[in-house]
C-alpha atoms as a PDB file:
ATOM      1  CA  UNK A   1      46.076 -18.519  18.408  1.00  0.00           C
ATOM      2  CA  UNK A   2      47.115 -16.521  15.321  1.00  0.00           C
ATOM      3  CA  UNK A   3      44.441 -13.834  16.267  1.00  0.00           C
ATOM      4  CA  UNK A   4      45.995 -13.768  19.747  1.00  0.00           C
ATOM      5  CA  UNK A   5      48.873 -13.201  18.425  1.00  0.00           C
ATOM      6  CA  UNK A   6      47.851 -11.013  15.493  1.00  0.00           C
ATOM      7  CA  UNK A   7      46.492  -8.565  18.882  1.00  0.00           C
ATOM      8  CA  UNK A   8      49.746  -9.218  20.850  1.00  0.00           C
ATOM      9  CA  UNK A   9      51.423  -6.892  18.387  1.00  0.00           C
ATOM     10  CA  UNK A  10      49.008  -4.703  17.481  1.00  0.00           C
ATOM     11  CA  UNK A  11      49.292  -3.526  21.083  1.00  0.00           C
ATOM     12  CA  UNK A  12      52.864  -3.728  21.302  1.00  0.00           C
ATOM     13  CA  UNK A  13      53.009  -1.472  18.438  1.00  0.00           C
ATOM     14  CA  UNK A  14      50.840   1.109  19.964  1.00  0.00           C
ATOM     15  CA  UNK A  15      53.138   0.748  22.957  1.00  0.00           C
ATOM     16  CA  UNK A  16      56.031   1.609  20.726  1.00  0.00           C
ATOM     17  CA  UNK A  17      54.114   4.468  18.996  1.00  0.00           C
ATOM     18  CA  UNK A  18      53.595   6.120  21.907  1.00  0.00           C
ATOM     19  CA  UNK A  19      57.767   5.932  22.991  1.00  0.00           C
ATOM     20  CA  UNK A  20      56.750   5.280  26.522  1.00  0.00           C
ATOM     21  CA  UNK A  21      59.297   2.854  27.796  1.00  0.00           C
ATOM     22  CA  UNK A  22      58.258  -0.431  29.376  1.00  0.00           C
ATOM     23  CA  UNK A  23      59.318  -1.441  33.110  1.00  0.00           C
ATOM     24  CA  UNK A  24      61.272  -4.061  33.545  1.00  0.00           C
ATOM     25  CA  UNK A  25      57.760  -6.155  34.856  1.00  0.00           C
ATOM     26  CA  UNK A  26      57.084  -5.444  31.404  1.00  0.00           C
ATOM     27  CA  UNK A  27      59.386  -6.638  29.612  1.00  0.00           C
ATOM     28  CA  UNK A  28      59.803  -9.833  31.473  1.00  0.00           C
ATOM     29  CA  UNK A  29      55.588  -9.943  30.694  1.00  0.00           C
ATOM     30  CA  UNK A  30      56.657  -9.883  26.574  1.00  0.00           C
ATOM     31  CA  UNK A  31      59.244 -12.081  26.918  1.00  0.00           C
ATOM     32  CA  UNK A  32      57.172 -15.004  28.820  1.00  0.00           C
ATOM     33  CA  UNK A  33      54.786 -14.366  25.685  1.00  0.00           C
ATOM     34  CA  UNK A  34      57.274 -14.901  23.413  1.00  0.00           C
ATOM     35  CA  UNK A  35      58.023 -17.961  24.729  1.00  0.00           C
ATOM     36  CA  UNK A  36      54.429 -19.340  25.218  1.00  0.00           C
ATOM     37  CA  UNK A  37      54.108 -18.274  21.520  1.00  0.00           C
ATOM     38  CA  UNK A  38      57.325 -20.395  21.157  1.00  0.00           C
ATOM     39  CA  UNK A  39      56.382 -23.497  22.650  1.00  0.00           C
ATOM     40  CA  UNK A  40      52.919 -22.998  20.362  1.00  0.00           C
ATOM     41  CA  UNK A  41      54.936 -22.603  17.185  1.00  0.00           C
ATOM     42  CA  UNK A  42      56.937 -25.644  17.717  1.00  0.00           C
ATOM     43  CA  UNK A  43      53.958 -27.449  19.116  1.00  0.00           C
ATOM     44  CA  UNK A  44      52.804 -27.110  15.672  1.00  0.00           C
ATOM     45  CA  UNK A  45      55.946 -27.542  14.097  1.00  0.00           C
ATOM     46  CA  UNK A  46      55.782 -30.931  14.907  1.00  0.00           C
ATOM     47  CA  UNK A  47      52.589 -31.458  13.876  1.00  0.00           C
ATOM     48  CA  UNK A  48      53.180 -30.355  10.229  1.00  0.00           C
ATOM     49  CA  UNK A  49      56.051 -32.804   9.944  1.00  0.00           C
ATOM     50  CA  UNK A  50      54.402 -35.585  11.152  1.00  0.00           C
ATOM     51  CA  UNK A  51      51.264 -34.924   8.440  1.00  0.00           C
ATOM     52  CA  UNK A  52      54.283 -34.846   5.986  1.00  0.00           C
ATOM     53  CA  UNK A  53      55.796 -38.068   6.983  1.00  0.00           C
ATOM     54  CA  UNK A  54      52.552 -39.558   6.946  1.00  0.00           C
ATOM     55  CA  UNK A  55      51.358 -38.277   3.736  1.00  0.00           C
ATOM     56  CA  UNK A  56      54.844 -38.939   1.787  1.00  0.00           C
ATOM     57  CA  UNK A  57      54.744 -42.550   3.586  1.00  0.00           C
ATOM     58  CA  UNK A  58      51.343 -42.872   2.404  1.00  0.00           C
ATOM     59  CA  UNK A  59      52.166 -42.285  -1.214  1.00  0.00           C
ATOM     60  CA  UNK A  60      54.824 -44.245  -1.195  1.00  0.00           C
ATOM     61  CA  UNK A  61      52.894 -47.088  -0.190  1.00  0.00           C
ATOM     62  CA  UNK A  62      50.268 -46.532  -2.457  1.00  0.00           C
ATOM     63  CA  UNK A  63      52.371 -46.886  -4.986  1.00  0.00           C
ATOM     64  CA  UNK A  64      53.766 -50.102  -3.908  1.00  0.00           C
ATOM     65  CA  UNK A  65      50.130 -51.362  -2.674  1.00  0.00           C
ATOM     66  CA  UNK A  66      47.475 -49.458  -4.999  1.00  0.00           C
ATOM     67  CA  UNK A  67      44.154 -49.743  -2.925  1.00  0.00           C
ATOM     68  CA  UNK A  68      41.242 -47.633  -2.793  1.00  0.00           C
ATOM     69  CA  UNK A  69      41.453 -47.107   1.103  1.00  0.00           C
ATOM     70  CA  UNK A  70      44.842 -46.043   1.201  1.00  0.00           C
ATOM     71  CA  UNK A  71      44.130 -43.280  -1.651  1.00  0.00           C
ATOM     72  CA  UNK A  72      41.498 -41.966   0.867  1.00  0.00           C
ATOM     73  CA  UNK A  73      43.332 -42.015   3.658  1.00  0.00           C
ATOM     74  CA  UNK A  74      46.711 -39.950   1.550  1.00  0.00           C
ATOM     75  CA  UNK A  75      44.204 -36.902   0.595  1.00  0.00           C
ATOM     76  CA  UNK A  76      43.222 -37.353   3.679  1.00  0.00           C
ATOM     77  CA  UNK A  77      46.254 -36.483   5.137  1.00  0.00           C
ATOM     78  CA  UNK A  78      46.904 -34.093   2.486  1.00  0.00           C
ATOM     79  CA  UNK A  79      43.700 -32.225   3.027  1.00  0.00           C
ATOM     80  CA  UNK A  80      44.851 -32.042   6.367  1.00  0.00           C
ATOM     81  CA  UNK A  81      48.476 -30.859   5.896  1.00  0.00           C
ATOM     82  CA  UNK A  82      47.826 -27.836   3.713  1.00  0.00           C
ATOM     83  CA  UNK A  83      45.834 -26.327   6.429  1.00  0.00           C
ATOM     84  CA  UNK A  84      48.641 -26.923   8.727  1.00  0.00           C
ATOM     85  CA  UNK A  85      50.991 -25.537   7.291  1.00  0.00           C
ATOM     86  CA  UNK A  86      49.249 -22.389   6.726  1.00  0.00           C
ATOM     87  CA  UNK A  87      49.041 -22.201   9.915  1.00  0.00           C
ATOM     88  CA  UNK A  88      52.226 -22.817  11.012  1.00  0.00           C
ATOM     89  CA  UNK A  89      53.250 -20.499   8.336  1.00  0.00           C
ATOM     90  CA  UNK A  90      51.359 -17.406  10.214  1.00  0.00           C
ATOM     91  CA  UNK A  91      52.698 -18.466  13.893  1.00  0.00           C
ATOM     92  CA  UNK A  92      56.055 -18.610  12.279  1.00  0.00           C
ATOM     93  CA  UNK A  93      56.419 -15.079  11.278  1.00  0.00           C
ATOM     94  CA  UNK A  94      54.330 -13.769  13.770  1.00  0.00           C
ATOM     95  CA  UNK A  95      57.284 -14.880  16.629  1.00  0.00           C
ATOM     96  CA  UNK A  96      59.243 -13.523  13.979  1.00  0.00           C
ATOM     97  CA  UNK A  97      57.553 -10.221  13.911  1.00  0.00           C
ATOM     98  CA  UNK A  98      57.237 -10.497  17.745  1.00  0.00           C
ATOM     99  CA  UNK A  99      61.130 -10.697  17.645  1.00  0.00           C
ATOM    100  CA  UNK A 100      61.521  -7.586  16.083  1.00  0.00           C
ATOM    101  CA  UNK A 101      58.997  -5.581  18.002  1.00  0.00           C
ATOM    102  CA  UNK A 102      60.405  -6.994  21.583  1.00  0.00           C
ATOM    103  CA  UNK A 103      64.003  -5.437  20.106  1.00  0.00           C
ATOM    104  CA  UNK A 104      62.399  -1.959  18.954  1.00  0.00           C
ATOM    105  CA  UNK A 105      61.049  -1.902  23.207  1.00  0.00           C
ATOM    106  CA  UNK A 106      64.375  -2.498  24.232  1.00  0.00           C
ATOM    107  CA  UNK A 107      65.933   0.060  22.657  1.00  0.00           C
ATOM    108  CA  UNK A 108      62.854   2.410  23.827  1.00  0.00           C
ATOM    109  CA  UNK A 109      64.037   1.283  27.002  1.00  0.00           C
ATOM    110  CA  UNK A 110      67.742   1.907  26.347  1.00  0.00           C
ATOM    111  CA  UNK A 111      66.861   5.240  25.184  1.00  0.00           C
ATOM    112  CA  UNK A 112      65.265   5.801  28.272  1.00  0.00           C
ATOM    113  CA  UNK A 113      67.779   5.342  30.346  1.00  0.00           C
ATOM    114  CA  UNK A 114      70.113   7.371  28.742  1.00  0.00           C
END
């Protein structure tokens, strides 16, 4: 998904290079992106916080209860969430990024108009 969206706005950039304003077609086509990119971000949102409540439960009960299998299954979790977050990290400020680049077309579009 993050390369998806890594090419998203590498061609919305080179729309915006080339001051060409969008249609309104094409603009409603970015902003349905935005919010499948959205519903992807939280999607995995939620996933990183439920890793963390796992692997913070998962300590704590380790300490209480120290057993071998329940150290396995907290790096487990761990190994898990690092990844995760990485990733959520990218799809974060890639929305972000498409954010800014959906304004920048607007105003192309403003501009336009004028």
């Amino acid at each position: 998904m993050i390369k998806k969206l890594d090419d998203y706005l590498s061609l919305l950039k080179r729309l915006i290079a080339k001051g060409a304003p969008l249609t309104a077609d094409q603009l409603e086509s970015v902003r349905t992106h935005i919010g499948f990119f959205q519903h992807e971000r939280l999607t995995h949102e939620l996933v990183v916080l439920v890793f963390a409540l796992l692997s913070v439960l998962g300590i704590l009960y380790f300490a209480i209860f120290p057993d071998v299998p329940v150290f396995c299954l907290d790096v487990l979790f761990l190994a898990l969430l690092i990844p995760y977050i990485k990733h959520y990290y990218n799809l974060e400020n890639g929305v972000q990024q498409l954010y800014e680049v959906y304004d920048e077309l607007e105003k192309l579009d403003e501009n336009a108009e004028k």
